[in-house]
Amino acid sequence: MQYVSTRGAAPVLGFADVVLEGLAEDGGLYVPQSWPTLNKDRPRAYAELAASVMQPFVEPDFSADTLLSLCQQAYSTFGQPQVVPLVEIEPNHYLLELFHGPTLAFKDVALQLLGLFFDNILSSRSERITIVAATSGDTGSAAIDGVSKCKNVDMVILYPNGRVSDVQRRQMTTVQSPNVHAIAIDGTFDDCQDLVKAMFNDTAFRNTHRLAAVNSINWSRVMAQIVYYVSASDHFTTPIDVTVPTGNFGNVLSGWIAKQMGTPLRHLVVASNSNDILTRFFENQTMTVSGVTPSLSPSMDIQVSSNFERLLFEMNDRDGSATAQQLQRFRESGTFAVEPNQYAQWIAPNFRAGRCDDAQTLDTIRDIYATSGTLIDPHTAVGVHVARQHMKPDIPMVTLATAHPAKFPDAVEQATGIRPGLPEHLVDLFERPEHTQLLPLDLGTVQKFVNSVAH
Ligand SMILES: *Cc1c(COP(=O)(O)O)cnc(C)c1O
């Protein structure tokens, strides 16, 4: 499989190079040259299914045997034998629980595997990379857990001081690996992201340290997430609808790819909180930037959804320069619209959308607890609220449960009066010693720190 950039001006690469590269040289995102078709005979067990779904994307860099053993290793870290169990919460409405990984958010599904891909590729090439990433909480903890065992990786994660939850911070700062550094920045998440972008844009710095990315622009993350859409659909004999609590559009894009590969998915329902740029786009075909308001579902508090670029490239019939021009206009004016024929061909048959504010989020957590006895986290609640607006008789609805309720205990307690407890492997999280430093919001200081820890 070869990969092309969505902006059409970067070298065509194979899978292993795409994993290390992250962002393409022209600023675009890598996508496979074509979408493979799913095997008709699919294994049920999750690791086996994962290897079968992903094999065409990783050839020839990973053999079937190697891929299967990496998948078995990655998913053995999950607390449930089914890895992503499906649970009915009301008639014909199911949760796909994606939060049984080590850090309790769906990002573990991809990042446990990405760490193994890095290690495997880098040790066979005798190379080393440095990961720098910004996090609003979930990406950092999942990346640290997934990558901390890698021998060939140094990692610096920047988080906004005082703006991640206690559970999220401790998941990052209590990891003992000497190659992992969680750094508090005196600023917001956007400030942290700007520092990371500036380090990537400093070509000399980027090349010296071989900077690599673990955010959802990394193709392997999108790829690993395709599997659970196939797994969910394989529980049913008829097509299903899936609702996805959405931020950067990475997760729901994986669902769209699963559909391209032949998974019987009818609609993908994009669920936003009050930061609803995507829902507004699906309603009026125009993408317009506005400010970000903090919500009870912080991992979905986004201004622009970076992975939308991969869908836009398809909507432009895979014309990279048209895509690059459209994005350029978007950056300059803060807005762009798609043509009616693009909407009719790509959006209308595949996507629906809806929004859920904080009051509705709390109501939904309370209601689901009252009617089913299940505690759900605020991100999942956004999904459940929007899913209920889109349910059709005879079409099973699957809502993706993206975080464990114990990861966001304050909102759950506010809604239900019950404070959800951490699972066994994290019960002593609040007794573990923390290792972190506070750095000022200053590029030179942060680069000096990266210099001092990168090998
Ligand atoms: C990251 C995250 C999301 C958003 O996922 P995207 O792939 O960015 O759309 C939703 N819920 C939780 C709990 C997350 O951690």
mmCIF file of N, CA, C and O in Angstrom, residues 46 64 79 81 131 152 211 219 230 257 268 320 338 357 408 451:
data_model
loop_
_atom_site.group_PDB
_atom_site.id
_atom_site.type_symbol
_atom_site.label_atom_id
_atom_site.label_comp_id
_atom_site.label_asym_id
_atom_site.label_seq_id
_atom_site.Cartn_x
_atom_site.Cartn_y
_atom_site.Cartn_z
ATOM 1 N N TYR A 46 -11.108 -9.931 18.888
ATOM 2 C CA TYR A 46 -10.766 -8.571 18.477
ATOM 3 C C TYR A 46 -9.383 -8.451 17.853
ATOM 4 O O TYR A 46 -9.223 -7.836 16.796
ATOM 5 N N ALA A 64 1.723 -10.591 7.947
ATOM 6 C CA ALA A 64 0.489 -10.941 8.659
ATOM 7 C C ALA A 64 0.811 -11.448 10.069
ATOM 8 O O ALA A 64 0.133 -11.092 11.035
ATOM 9 N N GLY A 79 -8.974 -4.238 29.785
ATOM 10 C CA GLY A 79 -9.548 -4.880 30.960
ATOM 11 C C GLY A 79 -10.715 -5.802 30.677
ATOM 12 O O GLY A 79 -11.315 -6.330 31.607
ATOM 13 N N PRO A 81 -12.159 -9.061 28.079
ATOM 14 C CA PRO A 81 -11.734 -10.009 27.036
ATOM 15 C C PRO A 81 -12.270 -9.647 25.648
ATOM 16 O O PRO A 81 -11.599 -9.886 24.647
ATOM 17 N N ILE A 131 9.112 12.410 20.261
ATOM 18 C CA ILE A 131 7.709 12.803 20.111
ATOM 19 C C ILE A 131 7.479 14.061 20.932
ATOM 20 O O ILE A 131 7.817 14.093 22.120
ATOM 21 N N ASN A 152 13.141 3.234 21.722
ATOM 22 C CA ASN A 152 13.787 4.137 20.756
ATOM 23 C C ASN A 152 13.096 5.490 20.653
ATOM 24 O O ASN A 152 13.199 6.165 19.628
ATOM 25 N N LEU A 211 11.546 14.784 14.986
ATOM 26 C CA LEU A 211 10.271 14.935 15.688
ATOM 27 C C LEU A 211 9.200 14.077 15.021
ATOM 28 O O LEU A 211 9.142 13.983 13.793
ATOM 29 N N TRP A 219 -1.664 8.690 10.564
ATOM 30 C CA TRP A 219 -2.545 7.756 9.865
ATOM 31 C C TRP A 219 -2.825 6.493 10.676
ATOM 32 O O TRP A 219 -3.942 5.973 10.678
ATOM 33 N N VAL A 230 -16.108 -2.172 12.425
ATOM 34 C CA VAL A 230 -16.370 -3.488 11.832
ATOM 35 C C VAL A 230 -16.853 -4.437 12.925
ATOM 36 O O VAL A 230 -17.840 -5.159 12.761
ATOM 37 N N ILE A 257 -14.340 5.420 6.707
ATOM 38 C CA ILE A 257 -13.451 4.499 5.977
ATOM 39 C C ILE A 257 -13.976 3.066 6.099
ATOM 40 O O ILE A 257 -13.993 2.317 5.112
ATOM 41 N N LEU A 268 -23.484 7.758 9.878
ATOM 42 C CA LEU A 268 -22.573 8.128 10.942
ATOM 43 C C LEU A 268 -23.098 9.445 11.494
ATOM 44 O O LEU A 268 -23.234 10.423 10.748
ATOM 45 N N GLY A 320 -5.281 17.053 -4.835
ATOM 46 C CA GLY A 320 -4.540 17.652 -3.730
ATOM 47 C C GLY A 320 -4.395 19.158 -3.853
ATOM 48 O O GLY A 320 -4.486 19.879 -2.862
ATOM 49 N N VAL A 338 -19.001 23.881 0.683
ATOM 50 C CA VAL A 338 -18.853 22.843 -0.333
ATOM 51 C C VAL A 338 -19.994 22.981 -1.346
ATOM 52 O O VAL A 338 -21.050 23.534 -1.053
ATOM 53 N N ASP A 357 -25.753 20.590 24.691
ATOM 54 C CA ASP A 357 -25.060 21.531 25.577
ATOM 55 C C ASP A 357 -24.827 20.893 26.958
ATOM 56 O O ASP A 357 -25.225 19.746 27.200
ATOM 57 N N PHE A 408 -14.011 11.346 34.324
ATOM 58 C CA PHE A 408 -14.642 12.669 34.490
ATOM 59 C C PHE A 408 -15.630 12.608 35.660
ATOM 60 O O PHE A 408 -16.824 12.826 35.493
ATOM 61 N N ASN A 451 15.906 19.705 23.928
ATOM 62 C CA ASN A 451 17.341 19.446 23.676
ATOM 63 C C ASN A 451 17.986 18.658 24.803
ATOM 64 O O ASN A 451 18.800 17.768 24.580
#
